[in-house]
Amino acid sequence: MKRIIILILIFSFQILYSINSNIANGEDVSSPQREDLYYNHNNQHDLNWYGSDRWAVEFDFAEPYNNIDSLEMNVEGVRIYLPQLGNDITLKFFDCYNDLSSADSVLASKQVYAEDLIVGWNDIPLSNPLNADTLFVVIEYPTYNGMELAASAIDGTHSYYFEDEYFKNMAANGFDSELLVSVYGDMHWNFDTDLGISNFEMVKVDTLVHPK
């Protein structure tokens, strides 16, 4: 029932914006074989979004914790769930929201051709790992003419779409939806005080632990 209410609210907001979504099957698409994933979604394929040529996801690796000196991730690659095929994908990486449209601020980039992609989860390794405490992943993937990006019907504070020459936050515009995009790599913890969990729920699915 909660999922249905969220979907109804999302569709009512879509009338005012250029992006739209179709309801997916709600399938659990979690991947228990990986233990080094970090993500903001909940592995439910609830929605397929379209209507923009650029999307972005923010990863703040220390967000779930208080009293920690630093928490960084050595990001080795990205996983992205595609509901269908047809376009190439270019990923670009940034450390600051204000730099997302600046070509001079790109930390790294990776292009994947359509013929190398599959329906479902796609592992996209980086040529050189990125060490970061906060990372923005921009997905250049035109979602028109039947092309879409998959998402869960939760939160939305970490996902963005490009409209009117800048990136807009999903949650801030009424869309409680997180794109099905994850990063993987090694976490580096450094703290001198006791670790305290902030007002943030962690969920364990098989061997995976992620913020809810």
PDB file of C-alpha atoms in Angstrom:
ATOM      1  CA  MET A   1       0.000   0.000   0.000  1.00  0.00           C
ATOM      2  CA  LYS A   2       2.828   2.435   0.847  1.00  0.00           C
ATOM      3  CA  ARG A   3       4.468   1.751  -2.524  1.00  0.00           C
ATOM      4  CA  ILE A   4       1.172   2.420  -4.332  1.00  0.00           C
ATOM      5  CA  ILE A   5       0.690   5.755  -2.531  1.00  0.00           C
ATOM      6  CA  ILE A   6       4.245   6.858  -3.385  1.00  0.00           C
ATOM      7  CA  LEU A   7       3.732   5.935  -7.042  1.00  0.00           C
ATOM      8  CA  ILE A   8       0.478   7.917  -7.193  1.00  0.00           C
ATOM      9  CA  LEU A   9       2.204  10.995  -5.743  1.00  0.00           C
ATOM     10  CA  ILE A  10       5.087  10.675  -8.204  1.00  0.00           C
ATOM     11  CA  PHE A  11       2.760  10.478 -11.191  1.00  0.00           C
ATOM     12  CA  SER A  12       0.786  13.517 -10.020  1.00  0.00           C
ATOM     13  CA  PHE A  13       3.987  15.627  -9.919  1.00  0.00           C
ATOM     14  CA  GLN A  14       5.049  14.482 -13.395  1.00  0.00           C
ATOM     15  CA  ILE A  15       2.406  16.695 -15.018  1.00  0.00           C
ATOM     16  CA  LEU A  16       4.498  19.760 -14.103  1.00  0.00           C
ATOM     17  CA  TYR A  17       7.897  18.514 -15.318  1.00  0.00           C
ATOM     18  CA  SER A  18       9.602  17.319 -18.491  1.00  0.00           C
ATOM     19  CA  ILE A  19      10.594  13.956 -17.008  1.00  0.00           C
ATOM     20  CA  ASN A  20       8.140  11.107 -16.663  1.00  0.00           C
ATOM     21  CA  SER A  21       8.142   7.517 -15.488  1.00  0.00           C
ATOM     22  CA  ASN A  22       6.444   4.237 -16.179  1.00  0.00           C
ATOM     23  CA  ILE A  23       5.572   1.770 -13.442  1.00  0.00           C
ATOM     24  CA  ALA A  24       7.873  -1.256 -13.457  1.00  0.00           C
ATOM     25  CA  ASN A  25       7.182  -4.680 -11.976  1.00  0.00           C
ATOM     26  CA  GLY A  26       8.470  -3.948  -8.451  1.00  0.00           C
ATOM     27  CA  GLU A  27      10.899  -6.863  -8.699  1.00  0.00           C
ATOM     28  CA  ASP A  28      13.720  -7.299  -6.169  1.00  0.00           C
ATOM     29  CA  VAL A  29      16.881  -6.989  -8.273  1.00  0.00           C
ATOM     30  CA  SER A  30      19.463  -7.226  -5.478  1.00  0.00           C
ATOM     31  CA  SER A  31      22.806  -8.842  -6.249  1.00  0.00           C
ATOM     32  CA  PRO A  32      24.033 -10.785  -3.182  1.00  0.00           C
ATOM     33  CA  GLN A  33      27.179 -11.943  -4.968  1.00  0.00           C
ATOM     34  CA  ARG A  34      28.862  -8.543  -4.403  1.00  0.00           C
ATOM     35  CA  GLU A  35      29.904  -7.497  -0.892  1.00  0.00           C
ATOM     36  CA  ASP A  36      31.532  -4.169  -1.737  1.00  0.00           C
ATOM     37  CA  LEU A  37      28.530  -2.194  -2.994  1.00  0.00           C
ATOM     38  CA  TYR A  38      27.318   1.205  -1.791  1.00  0.00           C
ATOM     39  CA  TYR A  39      23.927   2.520  -2.930  1.00  0.00           C
ATOM     40  CA  ASN A  40      20.957   4.693  -1.991  1.00  0.00           C
ATOM     41  CA  HIS A  41      18.130   2.676  -3.595  1.00  0.00           C
ATOM     42  CA  ASN A  42      16.535  -0.427  -2.072  1.00  0.00           C
ATOM     43  CA  ASN A  43      17.015  -2.835  -5.005  1.00  0.00           C
ATOM     44  CA  GLN A  44      13.323  -2.638  -5.948  1.00  0.00           C
ATOM     45  CA  HIS A  45      12.670  -2.005  -9.633  1.00  0.00           C
ATOM     46  CA  ASP A  46       9.588   0.177  -9.162  1.00  0.00           C
ATOM     47  CA  LEU A  47       9.893   2.835 -11.886  1.00  0.00           C
ATOM     48  CA  ASN A  48      11.469   3.539 -15.273  1.00  0.00           C
ATOM     49  CA  TRP A  49      12.322   7.210 -15.830  1.00  0.00           C
ATOM     50  CA  TYR A  50      12.631   9.066 -19.140  1.00  0.00           C
ATOM     51  CA  GLY A  51      12.660  12.616 -20.520  1.00  0.00           C
ATOM     52  CA  SER A  52      16.233  13.808 -19.917  1.00  0.00           C
ATOM     53  CA  ASP A  53      19.603  13.159 -21.542  1.00  0.00           C
ATOM     54  CA  ARG A  54      21.569  13.415 -18.285  1.00  0.00           C
ATOM     55  CA  TRP A  55      21.011  12.015 -14.808  1.00  0.00           C
ATOM     56  CA  ALA A  56      23.166  11.991 -11.664  1.00  0.00           C
ATOM     57  CA  VAL A  57      23.529  10.156  -8.359  1.00  0.00           C
ATOM     58  CA  GLU A  58      25.286  11.444  -5.236  1.00  0.00           C
ATOM     59  CA  PHE A  59      27.228   9.107  -2.946  1.00  0.00           C
ATOM     60  CA  ASP A  60      28.139  10.493   0.509  1.00  0.00           C
ATOM     61  CA  PHE A  61      30.003   7.603   2.105  1.00  0.00           C
ATOM     62  CA  ALA A  62      30.057   9.044   5.642  1.00  0.00           C
ATOM     63  CA  GLU A  63      26.365   9.983   5.655  1.00  0.00           C
ATOM     64  CA  PRO A  64      25.176   7.105   7.875  1.00  0.00           C
ATOM     65  CA  TYR A  65      27.611   7.913  10.691  1.00  0.00           C
ATOM     66  CA  ASN A  66      28.350  10.464  13.432  1.00  0.00           C
ATOM     67  CA  ASN A  67      31.643  10.949  15.325  1.00  0.00           C
ATOM     68  CA  ILE A  68      33.816   9.779  12.483  1.00  0.00           C
ATOM     69  CA  ASP A  69      36.946  11.574  11.331  1.00  0.00           C
ATOM     70  CA  SER A  70      36.777  10.402   7.742  1.00  0.00           C
ATOM     71  CA  LEU A  71      35.264   7.697   5.617  1.00  0.00           C
ATOM     72  CA  GLU A  72      36.389   7.323   2.051  1.00  0.00           C
ATOM     73  CA  MET A  73      35.790   4.789  -0.658  1.00  0.00           C
ATOM     74  CA  ASN A  74      38.259   3.672  -3.251  1.00  0.00           C
ATOM     75  CA  VAL A  75      35.685   3.490  -6.043  1.00  0.00           C
ATOM     76  CA  GLU A  76      36.583   0.842  -8.600  1.00  0.00           C
ATOM     77  CA  GLY A  77      33.451   0.966 -10.730  1.00  0.00           C
ATOM     78  CA  VAL A  78      29.742   1.580 -11.147  1.00  0.00           C
ATOM     79  CA  ARG A  79      26.754  -0.739 -11.458  1.00  0.00           C
ATOM     80  CA  ILE A  80      23.714   0.514 -13.322  1.00  0.00           C
ATOM     81  CA  TYR A  81      20.436  -1.294 -13.948  1.00  0.00           C
ATOM     82  CA  LEU A  82      18.979  -0.914 -17.444  1.00  0.00           C
ATOM     83  CA  PRO A  83      15.386  -1.960 -18.219  1.00  0.00           C
ATOM     84  CA  GLN A  84      16.069  -2.014 -21.991  1.00  0.00           C
ATOM     85  CA  LEU A  85      18.856  -1.355 -24.503  1.00  0.00           C
ATOM     86  CA  GLY A  86      19.547   1.063 -27.337  1.00  0.00           C
ATOM     87  CA  ASN A  87      21.941   3.903 -26.414  1.00  0.00           C
ATOM     88  CA  ASP A  88      25.575   4.292 -25.424  1.00  0.00           C
ATOM     89  CA  ILE A  89      26.330   5.418 -21.855  1.00  0.00           C
ATOM     90  CA  THR A  90      28.961   7.921 -20.766  1.00  0.00           C
ATOM     91  CA  LEU A  91      29.722   8.191 -17.051  1.00  0.00           C
ATOM     92  CA  LYS A  92      31.422  11.270 -15.615  1.00  0.00           C
ATOM     93  CA  PHE A  93      32.615  11.658 -12.032  1.00  0.00           C
ATOM     94  CA  PHE A  94      32.677  14.820  -9.899  1.00  0.00           C
ATOM     95  CA  ASP A  95      33.299  15.641  -6.241  1.00  0.00           C
ATOM     96  CA  CYS A  96      30.963  18.651  -6.010  1.00  0.00           C
ATOM     97  CA  TYR A  97      27.393  19.390  -7.119  1.00  0.00           C
ATOM     98  CA  ASN A  98      28.333  22.870  -8.334  1.00  0.00           C
ATOM     99  CA  ASP A  99      30.799  21.352 -10.819  1.00  0.00           C
ATOM    100  CA  LEU A 100      28.426  18.916 -12.507  1.00  0.00           C
ATOM    101  CA  SER A 101      28.180  20.950 -15.711  1.00  0.00           C
ATOM    102  CA  SER A 102      31.845  21.957 -15.808  1.00  0.00           C
ATOM    103  CA  ALA A 103      34.016  19.986 -18.221  1.00  0.00           C
ATOM    104  CA  ASP A 104      37.125  21.200 -16.378  1.00  0.00           C
ATOM    105  CA  SER A 105      36.009  19.553 -13.118  1.00  0.00           C
ATOM    106  CA  VAL A 106      35.604  15.979 -14.374  1.00  0.00           C
ATOM    107  CA  LEU A 107      37.615  13.577 -12.203  1.00  0.00           C
ATOM    108  CA  ALA A 108      37.229  10.672 -14.636  1.00  0.00           C
ATOM    109  CA  SER A 109      34.961   9.457 -17.397  1.00  0.00           C
ATOM    110  CA  LYS A 110      34.010   6.151 -18.978  1.00  0.00           C
ATOM    111  CA  GLN A 111      32.071   5.404 -22.149  1.00  0.00           C
ATOM    112  CA  VAL A 112      30.278   2.121 -22.761  1.00  0.00           C
ATOM    113  CA  TYR A 113      28.844   1.303 -26.172  1.00  0.00           C
ATOM    114  CA  ALA A 114      25.301  -0.013 -26.512  1.00  0.00           C
ATOM    115  CA  GLU A 115      26.467  -3.377 -27.850  1.00  0.00           C
ATOM    116  CA  ASP A 116      28.409  -3.966 -24.613  1.00  0.00           C
ATOM    117  CA  LEU A 117      25.397  -3.383 -22.345  1.00  0.00           C
ATOM    118  CA  ILE A 118      22.782  -5.862 -21.146  1.00  0.00           C
ATOM    119  CA  VAL A 119      19.263  -5.672 -19.740  1.00  0.00           C
ATOM    120  CA  GLY A 120      19.670  -5.739 -15.955  1.00  0.00           C
ATOM    121  CA  TRP A 121      22.782  -4.889 -13.947  1.00  0.00           C
ATOM    122  CA  ASN A 122      25.822  -3.668 -15.863  1.00  0.00           C
ATOM    123  CA  ASP A 123      29.255  -3.622 -14.198  1.00  0.00           C
ATOM    124  CA  ILE A 124      31.287  -0.676 -15.491  1.00  0.00           C
ATOM    125  CA  PRO A 125      34.848  -0.759 -14.078  1.00  0.00           C
ATOM    126  CA  LEU A 126      37.031   2.349 -13.987  1.00  0.00           C
ATOM    127  CA  SER A 127      40.465   2.366 -15.583  1.00  0.00           C
ATOM    128  CA  ASN A 128      41.851   3.956 -12.403  1.00  0.00           C
ATOM    129  CA  PRO A 129      40.038   3.838  -9.017  1.00  0.00           C
ATOM    130  CA  LEU A 130      38.812   7.113  -7.504  1.00  0.00           C
ATOM    131  CA  ASN A 131      39.327   7.808  -3.808  1.00  0.00           C
ATOM    132  CA  ALA A 132      36.557  10.052  -2.453  1.00  0.00           C
ATOM    133  CA  ASP A 133      34.405  10.822   0.579  1.00  0.00           C
ATOM    134  CA  THR A 134      31.654  12.257  -1.659  1.00  0.00           C
ATOM    135  CA  LEU A 135      31.173  11.398  -5.304  1.00  0.00           C
ATOM    136  CA  PHE A 136      28.682  12.470  -7.966  1.00  0.00           C
ATOM    137  CA  VAL A 137      28.188  10.111 -10.888  1.00  0.00           C
ATOM    138  CA  VAL A 138      26.691  11.761 -13.974  1.00  0.00           C
ATOM    139  CA  ILE A 139      25.031   9.384 -16.423  1.00  0.00           C
ATOM    140  CA  GLU A 140      24.869  10.735 -19.966  1.00  0.00           C
ATOM    141  CA  TYR A 141      22.164   8.499 -21.397  1.00  0.00           C
ATOM    142  CA  PRO A 142      19.418  10.009 -23.563  1.00  0.00           C
ATOM    143  CA  THR A 143      16.118   8.631 -22.246  1.00  0.00           C
ATOM    144  CA  TYR A 144      13.846   9.304 -25.191  1.00  0.00           C
ATOM    145  CA  ASN A 145      12.066   7.115 -27.745  1.00  0.00           C
ATOM    146  CA  GLY A 146      11.590   4.198 -25.369  1.00  0.00           C
ATOM    147  CA  MET A 147      14.901   4.463 -23.501  1.00  0.00           C
ATOM    148  CA  GLU A 148      14.576   4.632 -19.690  1.00  0.00           C
ATOM    149  CA  LEU A 149      16.541   4.393 -16.434  1.00  0.00           C
ATOM    150  CA  ALA A 150      15.345   2.120 -13.621  1.00  0.00           C
ATOM    151  CA  ALA A 151      14.674   3.357 -10.091  1.00  0.00           C
ATOM    152  CA  SER A 152      13.266   2.469  -6.675  1.00  0.00           C
ATOM    153  CA  ALA A 153      10.303   4.375  -5.229  1.00  0.00           C
ATOM    154  CA  ILE A 154      12.106   5.691  -2.132  1.00  0.00           C
ATOM    155  CA  ASP A 155      13.710   8.913  -0.880  1.00  0.00           C
ATOM    156  CA  GLY A 156      15.102  10.708  -3.968  1.00  0.00           C
ATOM    157  CA  THR A 157      17.498  13.053  -2.157  1.00  0.00           C
ATOM    158  CA  HIS A 158      20.530  11.487  -3.870  1.00  0.00           C
ATOM    159  CA  SER A 159      19.241  11.360  -7.459  1.00  0.00           C
ATOM    160  CA  TYR A 160      19.117  14.159 -10.046  1.00  0.00           C
ATOM    161  CA  TYR A 161      17.898  14.869 -13.576  1.00  0.00           C
ATOM    162  CA  PHE A 162      19.082  17.547 -16.015  1.00  0.00           C
ATOM    163  CA  GLU A 163      16.522  20.190 -16.990  1.00  0.00           C
ATOM    164  CA  ASP A 164      16.708  23.875 -17.935  1.00  0.00           C
ATOM    165  CA  GLU A 165      20.519  23.819 -17.996  1.00  0.00           C
ATOM    166  CA  TYR A 166      21.110  22.450 -14.504  1.00  0.00           C
ATOM    167  CA  PHE A 167      20.671  19.319 -12.412  1.00  0.00           C
ATOM    168  CA  LYS A 168      17.506  19.173 -10.324  1.00  0.00           C
ATOM    169  CA  ASN A 169      17.095  16.997  -7.263  1.00  0.00           C
ATOM    170  CA  MET A 170      14.403  14.323  -7.528  1.00  0.00           C
ATOM    171  CA  ALA A 171      13.101  14.652  -3.959  1.00  0.00           C
ATOM    172  CA  ALA A 172      13.127  18.467  -4.023  1.00  0.00           C
ATOM    173  CA  ASN A 173      10.794  18.340  -7.017  1.00  0.00           C
ATOM    174  CA  GLY A 174       8.361  15.828  -5.565  1.00  0.00           C
ATOM    175  CA  PHE A 175       9.862  12.576  -6.864  1.00  0.00           C
ATOM    176  CA  ASP A 176      10.589  10.086  -4.061  1.00  0.00           C
ATOM    177  CA  SER A 177      12.738   7.923  -6.278  1.00  0.00           C
ATOM    178  CA  GLU A 178      16.367   6.774  -6.301  1.00  0.00           C
ATOM    179  CA  LEU A 179      17.987   5.598  -9.523  1.00  0.00           C
ATOM    180  CA  LEU A 180      19.230   2.004  -9.553  1.00  0.00           C
ATOM    181  CA  VAL A 181      22.887   2.993  -9.613  1.00  0.00           C
ATOM    182  CA  SER A 182      25.553   1.645  -7.232  1.00  0.00           C
ATOM    183  CA  VAL A 183      29.291   2.041  -6.822  1.00  0.00           C
ATOM    184  CA  TYR A 184      31.734  -0.606  -5.665  1.00  0.00           C
ATOM    185  CA  GLY A 185      35.209  -0.629  -4.142  1.00  0.00           C
ATOM    186  CA  ASP A 186      36.999  -0.604  -0.773  1.00  0.00           C
ATOM    187  CA  MET A 187      35.992   1.491   2.247  1.00  0.00           C
ATOM    188  CA  HIS A 188      38.672   3.268   4.303  1.00  0.00           C
ATOM    189  CA  TRP A 189      37.711   4.061   7.887  1.00  0.00           C
ATOM    190  CA  ASN A 190      39.624   6.533  10.067  1.00  0.00           C
ATOM    191  CA  PHE A 191      38.254   7.479  13.480  1.00  0.00           C
ATOM    192  CA  ASP A 192      39.612   8.311  16.919  1.00  0.00           C
ATOM    193  CA  THR A 193      36.309   8.338  18.765  1.00  0.00           C
ATOM    194  CA  ASP A 194      33.572   5.758  19.199  1.00  0.00           C
ATOM    195  CA  LEU A 195      31.573   5.236  16.041  1.00  0.00           C
ATOM    196  CA  GLY A 196      28.002   6.469  16.376  1.00  0.00           C
ATOM    197  CA  ILE A 197      25.155   5.784  14.006  1.00  0.00           C
ATOM    198  CA  SER A 198      23.238   8.911  13.056  1.00  0.00           C
ATOM    199  CA  ASN A 199      19.512   9.109  12.374  1.00  0.00           C
ATOM    200  CA  PHE A 200      19.907   6.703   9.490  1.00  0.00           C
ATOM    201  CA  GLU A 201      18.775   3.120   9.029  1.00  0.00           C
ATOM    202  CA  MET A 202      21.130   0.452   7.708  1.00  0.00           C
ATOM    203  CA  VAL A 203      19.681  -2.628   6.048  1.00  0.00           C
ATOM    204  CA  LYS A 204      21.376  -5.994   5.578  1.00  0.00           C
ATOM    205  CA  VAL A 205      20.411  -8.150   2.627  1.00  0.00           C
ATOM    206  CA  ASP A 206      22.352 -11.422   2.664  1.00  0.00           C
ATOM    207  CA  THR A 207      25.980 -10.210   2.844  1.00  0.00           C
ATOM    208  CA  LEU A 208      25.218  -6.645   1.694  1.00  0.00           C
ATOM    209  CA  VAL A 209      24.861  -3.688   4.054  1.00  0.00           C
ATOM    210  CA  HIS A 210      23.552  -0.384   2.717  1.00  0.00           C
ATOM    211  CA  PRO A 211      21.754   2.771   3.889  1.00  0.00           C
ATOM    212  CA  LYS A 212      17.986   2.534   3.588  1.00  0.00           C
TER     213      LYS A 212
END
